[in-house]
Amino acid sequence: MTSATTPPSAADRNGEIDDRRTLSELYALLAKCFVHPDEPFHRAVRSGEFETAVRDRLERLDSDSTPSPAPSAEESHADLRRAYLQTFEGFDGPSAPPVESVYEPWWDGRERELLSGPAEADAKRRFEAIDADRPDAYPADHLAVLLEYASLALEAERDDEYADFHARHFDWLSAFADRVTETADAPFYEWAVEVLEVAVLTAKRRYLDGGTAFDRGEPG
């Protein structure tokens, strides 16, 4: 990546837009919304650089809808970090954990709202299968980690693996978005979840529901 927030331009050697790479970059960008924000990320959000990068990729993918304009982020890095903690980690009140196991049934079919469920076990297996590193700070089914895996699968042109992963690991996001709406008071992170839903639904429509194949600018 060329910076902490902005991946390189998505163009193939013929100058044609590469949808696969564009979607990979979009996932990598969105993953940064769901980890503890660092100072470069805060600067990119405050300057509008982050929103521009996200919208550029959504436009290239002919997204299903246009997200609302990004709200002004917190003025200080410390305030943005506090908003993240309040939104996703239960700092001083209810929250919406960005972890799949919280929203999915366990092995016995019951919904327990606990960490380390079947979703994490499957995500760990997938990372191990491709010998990919994942951050120790987050469980394997943390949203940021899942988005990074989807990005890696697309970058490696493992389209069948990406399709299976998307079907198995992104079906909880509507429940997560509902929880954010119910509990959050952080406009930037609410916007990030809105953009995430647009991105995932666009990918599902275009590439997973009988839509067009990934376009690499080559004859079909």
mmCIF file of C-alpha atoms in Angstrom:
data_model
loop_
_atom_site.group_PDB
_atom_site.id
_atom_site.type_symbol
_atom_site.label_atom_id
_atom_site.label_comp_id
_atom_site.label_asym_id
_atom_site.label_seq_id
_atom_site.Cartn_x
_atom_site.Cartn_y
_atom_site.Cartn_z
ATOM 1 C CA MET A 1 0.000 0.000 0.000
ATOM 2 C CA THR A 2 1.161 3.498 -0.707
ATOM 3 C CA SER A 3 -0.015 4.923 2.623
ATOM 4 C CA ALA A 4 -1.678 3.877 5.834
ATOM 5 C CA THR A 5 -5.099 4.325 4.290
ATOM 6 C CA THR A 6 -4.925 4.453 0.510
ATOM 7 C CA PRO A 7 -4.023 1.443 -1.689
ATOM 8 C CA PRO A 8 -2.546 1.991 -5.164
ATOM 9 C CA SER A 9 -4.697 2.667 -8.226
ATOM 10 C CA ALA A 10 -6.560 -0.368 -9.524
ATOM 11 C CA ALA A 11 -5.642 -0.673 -13.200
ATOM 12 C CA ASP A 12 -4.315 -3.623 -15.151
ATOM 13 C CA ARG A 13 -1.484 -3.487 -17.675
ATOM 14 C CA ASN A 14 -3.904 -2.527 -20.461
ATOM 15 C CA GLY A 15 -5.240 0.440 -18.511
ATOM 16 C CA GLU A 16 -8.582 -1.295 -17.953
ATOM 17 C CA ILE A 17 -10.158 -1.207 -14.534
ATOM 18 C CA ASP A 18 -9.653 -4.501 -12.754
ATOM 19 C CA ASP A 19 -12.818 -5.152 -10.754
ATOM 20 C CA ARG A 20 -11.240 -7.886 -8.698
ATOM 21 C CA ARG A 21 -8.416 -5.652 -7.563
ATOM 22 C CA THR A 22 -10.745 -2.714 -6.981
ATOM 23 C CA LEU A 23 -12.931 -4.794 -4.668
ATOM 24 C CA SER A 24 -9.833 -6.125 -2.909
ATOM 25 C CA GLU A 25 -8.671 -2.568 -2.266
ATOM 26 C CA LEU A 26 -12.115 -1.527 -1.040
ATOM 27 C CA TYR A 27 -12.172 -4.341 1.512
ATOM 28 C CA ALA A 28 -8.683 -3.366 2.694
ATOM 29 C CA LEU A 29 -9.773 0.247 3.096
ATOM 30 C CA LEU A 30 -12.919 -0.653 5.030
ATOM 31 C CA ALA A 31 -10.976 -2.983 7.318
ATOM 32 C CA LYS A 32 -9.222 0.095 8.702
ATOM 33 C CA CYS A 33 -12.543 1.403 10.034
ATOM 34 C CA PHE A 34 -12.908 -1.551 12.385
ATOM 35 C CA VAL A 35 -9.521 -1.584 14.130
ATOM 36 C CA HIS A 36 -8.309 0.878 16.730
ATOM 37 C CA PRO A 37 -7.712 4.073 14.740
ATOM 38 C CA ASP A 38 -4.137 5.289 14.484
ATOM 39 C CA GLU A 39 -3.084 8.874 13.823
ATOM 40 C CA PRO A 40 -2.546 8.476 10.037
ATOM 41 C CA PHE A 41 -6.067 7.070 9.738
ATOM 42 C CA HIS A 42 -7.470 9.963 11.748
ATOM 43 C CA ARG A 43 -5.705 12.450 9.471
ATOM 44 C CA ALA A 44 -7.002 10.701 6.339
ATOM 45 C CA VAL A 45 -10.555 10.763 7.688
ATOM 46 C CA ARG A 46 -10.367 14.409 8.753
ATOM 47 C CA SER A 47 -8.907 15.534 5.423
ATOM 48 C CA GLY A 48 -11.479 13.667 3.336
ATOM 49 C CA GLU A 49 -8.784 11.481 1.751
ATOM 50 C CA PHE A 50 -10.323 8.315 3.154
ATOM 51 C CA GLU A 51 -13.840 9.071 1.914
ATOM 52 C CA THR A 52 -12.495 9.959 -1.539
ATOM 53 C CA ALA A 53 -10.619 6.658 -1.779
ATOM 54 C CA VAL A 54 -13.697 4.672 -0.753
ATOM 55 C CA ARG A 55 -16.066 6.482 -3.123
ATOM 56 C CA ASP A 56 -13.635 6.099 -6.011
ATOM 57 C CA ARG A 57 -13.705 2.333 -5.659
ATOM 58 C CA LEU A 58 -17.465 2.157 -5.168
ATOM 59 C CA GLU A 59 -17.940 4.139 -8.374
ATOM 60 C CA ARG A 60 -15.623 1.797 -10.279
ATOM 61 C CA LEU A 61 -17.687 -1.140 -9.084
ATOM 62 C CA ASP A 62 -20.982 0.499 -10.106
ATOM 63 C CA SER A 63 -22.251 0.222 -6.539
ATOM 64 C CA ASP A 64 -25.884 -0.566 -5.788
ATOM 65 C CA SER A 65 -26.388 2.750 -4.016
ATOM 66 C CA THR A 66 -24.494 5.861 -3.019
ATOM 67 C CA PRO A 67 -23.627 6.182 0.669
ATOM 68 C CA SER A 68 -24.466 9.417 2.399
ATOM 69 C CA PRO A 69 -21.657 11.977 2.751
ATOM 70 C CA ALA A 70 -19.194 11.163 5.499
ATOM 71 C CA PRO A 71 -19.842 13.190 8.645
ATOM 72 C CA SER A 72 -17.079 15.214 10.210
ATOM 73 C CA ALA A 73 -14.898 12.936 12.285
ATOM 74 C CA GLU A 74 -13.800 13.755 15.798
ATOM 75 C CA GLU A 75 -11.297 16.611 15.907
ATOM 76 C CA SER A 76 -8.618 14.732 17.826
ATOM 77 C CA HIS A 77 -7.164 11.273 17.407
ATOM 78 C CA ALA A 78 -7.970 10.580 21.062
ATOM 79 C CA ASP A 79 -11.626 11.452 20.507
ATOM 80 C CA LEU A 80 -11.844 9.164 17.458
ATOM 81 C CA ARG A 81 -10.291 6.348 19.447
ATOM 82 C CA ARG A 82 -12.805 6.945 22.242
ATOM 83 C CA ALA A 83 -15.658 6.825 19.703
ATOM 84 C CA TYR A 84 -14.314 3.504 18.406
ATOM 85 C CA LEU A 85 -14.198 2.035 21.908
ATOM 86 C CA GLN A 86 -17.703 3.246 22.732
ATOM 87 C CA THR A 87 -19.120 1.903 19.471
ATOM 88 C CA PHE A 88 -17.436 -1.488 19.267
ATOM 89 C CA GLU A 89 -15.944 -2.477 22.615
ATOM 90 C CA GLY A 90 -18.507 -1.505 25.217
ATOM 91 C CA PHE A 91 -16.554 1.382 26.688
ATOM 92 C CA ASP A 92 -18.964 3.006 29.132
ATOM 93 C CA GLY A 93 -22.178 1.501 27.766
ATOM 94 C CA PRO A 94 -23.820 -0.839 25.221
ATOM 95 C CA SER A 95 -21.885 -1.593 22.047
ATOM 96 C CA ALA A 96 -21.876 -3.553 18.785
ATOM 97 C CA PRO A 97 -18.895 -5.938 18.819
ATOM 98 C CA PRO A 98 -17.542 -6.337 15.254
ATOM 99 C CA VAL A 99 -17.051 -10.076 15.779
ATOM 100 C CA GLU A 100 -19.000 -12.687 13.820
ATOM 101 C CA SER A 101 -19.340 -15.265 16.632
ATOM 102 C CA VAL A 102 -21.417 -12.793 18.650
ATOM 103 C CA TYR A 103 -24.144 -12.839 15.983
ATOM 104 C CA GLU A 104 -24.020 -16.436 14.715
ATOM 105 C CA PRO A 105 -25.365 -19.696 16.222
ATOM 106 C CA TRP A 106 -22.901 -21.970 17.997
ATOM 107 C CA TRP A 107 -22.316 -25.660 17.333
ATOM 108 C CA ASP A 108 -25.489 -26.583 19.225
ATOM 109 C CA GLY A 109 -27.557 -24.132 17.166
ATOM 110 C CA ARG A 110 -28.061 -21.692 20.040
ATOM 111 C CA GLU A 111 -27.196 -18.006 19.808
ATOM 112 C CA ARG A 112 -24.906 -17.249 22.740
ATOM 113 C CA GLU A 113 -23.463 -13.808 21.840
ATOM 114 C CA LEU A 114 -20.017 -15.038 22.878
ATOM 115 C CA LEU A 115 -16.590 -14.974 21.249
ATOM 116 C CA SER A 116 -14.670 -17.955 19.851
ATOM 117 C CA GLY A 117 -17.578 -19.726 18.169
ATOM 118 C CA PRO A 118 -17.730 -21.814 14.970
ATOM 119 C CA ALA A 119 -17.166 -18.736 12.807
ATOM 120 C CA GLU A 120 -13.792 -18.094 14.417
ATOM 121 C CA ALA A 121 -12.767 -21.740 14.059
ATOM 122 C CA ASP A 122 -13.552 -21.665 10.337
ATOM 123 C CA ALA A 123 -11.773 -18.343 9.807
ATOM 124 C CA LYS A 124 -8.662 -19.665 11.581
ATOM 125 C CA ARG A 125 -8.667 -22.727 9.348
ATOM 126 C CA ARG A 126 -8.814 -20.569 6.238
ATOM 127 C CA PHE A 127 -5.892 -18.413 7.324
ATOM 128 C CA GLU A 128 -3.843 -21.499 8.147
ATOM 129 C CA ALA A 129 -4.699 -23.079 4.776
ATOM 130 C CA ILE A 130 -3.078 -20.205 2.888
ATOM 131 C CA ASP A 131 -0.297 -19.719 5.457
ATOM 132 C CA ALA A 132 -1.343 -16.103 6.007
ATOM 133 C CA ASP A 133 -0.531 -14.079 9.090
ATOM 134 C CA ARG A 134 -3.336 -12.442 11.019
ATOM 135 C CA PRO A 135 -3.081 -9.852 13.794
ATOM 136 C CA ASP A 136 -2.855 -11.301 17.295
ATOM 137 C CA ALA A 137 -4.849 -8.384 18.708
ATOM 138 C CA TYR A 138 -8.121 -9.540 17.137
ATOM 139 C CA PRO A 139 -9.967 -12.880 16.871
ATOM 140 C CA ALA A 140 -9.991 -14.540 13.460
ATOM 141 C CA ASP A 141 -13.667 -13.669 12.955
ATOM 142 C CA HIS A 142 -13.230 -9.997 13.810
ATOM 143 C CA LEU A 143 -14.696 -7.896 11.005
ATOM 144 C CA ALA A 144 -11.404 -6.217 10.152
ATOM 145 C CA VAL A 145 -9.683 -9.601 9.870
ATOM 146 C CA LEU A 146 -12.492 -11.019 7.721
ATOM 147 C CA LEU A 147 -12.270 -8.042 5.375
ATOM 148 C CA GLU A 148 -8.509 -8.475 5.105
ATOM 149 C CA TYR A 149 -8.971 -12.159 4.258
ATOM 150 C CA ALA A 150 -11.494 -11.335 1.545
ATOM 151 C CA SER A 151 -9.022 -8.809 0.168
ATOM 152 C CA LEU A 152 -6.233 -11.413 0.158
ATOM 153 C CA ALA A 153 -8.400 -14.020 -1.575
ATOM 154 C CA LEU A 154 -9.289 -11.575 -4.334
ATOM 155 C CA GLU A 155 -5.711 -10.374 -4.696
ATOM 156 C CA ALA A 156 -4.619 -13.995 -5.159
ATOM 157 C CA GLU A 157 -7.423 -14.501 -7.730
ATOM 158 C CA ARG A 158 -8.921 -17.293 -5.616
ATOM 159 C CA ASP A 159 -12.430 -16.484 -6.792
ATOM 160 C CA ASP A 160 -14.080 -19.729 -5.641
ATOM 161 C CA GLU A 161 -12.595 -19.333 -2.168
ATOM 162 C CA TYR A 162 -13.715 -15.715 -2.041
ATOM 163 C CA ALA A 163 -17.268 -16.658 -3.053
ATOM 164 C CA ASP A 164 -17.474 -19.371 -0.394
ATOM 165 C CA PHE A 165 -15.951 -17.079 2.235
ATOM 166 C CA HIS A 166 -18.365 -14.264 1.390
ATOM 167 C CA ALA A 167 -21.359 -16.597 1.682
ATOM 168 C CA ARG A 168 -20.224 -18.024 5.023
ATOM 169 C CA HIS A 169 -18.746 -14.997 6.753
ATOM 170 C CA PHE A 170 -20.628 -11.885 5.638
ATOM 171 C CA ASP A 171 -24.205 -13.013 6.316
ATOM 172 C CA TRP A 172 -24.219 -11.523 9.835
ATOM 173 C CA LEU A 173 -23.519 -7.944 8.784
ATOM 174 C CA SER A 174 -27.155 -6.817 8.710
ATOM 175 C CA ALA A 175 -27.550 -7.880 12.353
ATOM 176 C CA PHE A 176 -24.315 -6.072 13.177
ATOM 177 C CA ALA A 177 -25.535 -2.933 11.387
ATOM 178 C CA ASP A 178 -28.798 -3.061 13.341
ATOM 179 C CA ARG A 179 -26.838 -3.304 16.596
ATOM 180 C CA VAL A 180 -24.721 -0.307 15.616
ATOM 181 C CA THR A 181 -27.868 1.698 14.858
ATOM 182 C CA GLU A 182 -29.350 0.752 18.231
ATOM 183 C CA THR A 183 -26.287 1.428 20.373
ATOM 184 C CA ALA A 184 -23.922 3.855 18.651
ATOM 185 C CA ASP A 185 -23.552 7.595 18.991
ATOM 186 C CA ALA A 186 -20.580 7.996 16.662
ATOM 187 C CA PRO A 187 -21.566 9.370 13.239
ATOM 188 C CA PHE A 188 -18.323 8.419 11.493
ATOM 189 C CA TYR A 189 -18.539 4.772 12.506
ATOM 190 C CA GLU A 190 -22.232 4.629 11.659
ATOM 191 C CA TRP A 191 -21.284 5.928 8.202
ATOM 192 C CA ALA A 192 -18.528 3.310 7.921
ATOM 193 C CA VAL A 193 -21.079 0.552 8.545
ATOM 194 C CA GLU A 194 -23.390 2.058 5.918
ATOM 195 C CA VAL A 195 -20.542 1.987 3.375
ATOM 196 C CA LEU A 196 -19.679 -1.577 4.369
ATOM 197 C CA GLU A 197 -23.233 -2.725 3.642
ATOM 198 C CA VAL A 198 -23.190 -1.041 0.229
ATOM 199 C CA ALA A 199 -19.863 -2.683 -0.630
ATOM 200 C CA VAL A 200 -20.895 -6.175 0.445
ATOM 201 C CA LEU A 201 -24.278 -6.020 -1.296
ATOM 202 C CA THR A 202 -22.656 -4.707 -4.475
ATOM 203 C CA ALA A 203 -20.138 -7.558 -4.465
ATOM 204 C CA LYS A 204 -22.903 -10.086 -3.864
ATOM 205 C CA ARG A 205 -25.029 -8.771 -6.730
ATOM 206 C CA ARG A 206 -22.250 -8.380 -9.261
ATOM 207 C CA TYR A 207 -20.089 -11.421 -8.602
ATOM 208 C CA LEU A 208 -21.939 -13.946 -6.468
ATOM 209 C CA ASP A 209 -25.587 -13.943 -7.607
ATOM 210 C CA GLY A 210 -25.056 -14.843 -11.233
ATOM 211 C CA GLY A 211 -23.710 -11.412 -12.102
ATOM 212 C CA THR A 212 -20.826 -10.644 -14.400
ATOM 213 C CA ALA A 213 -17.456 -12.271 -13.874
ATOM 214 C CA PHE A 214 -14.529 -10.200 -12.680
ATOM 215 C CA ASP A 215 -13.527 -7.955 -15.570
ATOM 216 C CA ARG A 216 -9.810 -7.778 -16.235
ATOM 217 C CA GLY A 217 -10.190 -5.851 -19.443
ATOM 218 C CA GLU A 218 -9.650 -9.006 -21.510
ATOM 219 C CA PRO A 219 -11.961 -10.573 -24.096
ATOM 220 C CA GLY A 220 -14.512 -12.977 -22.644
#
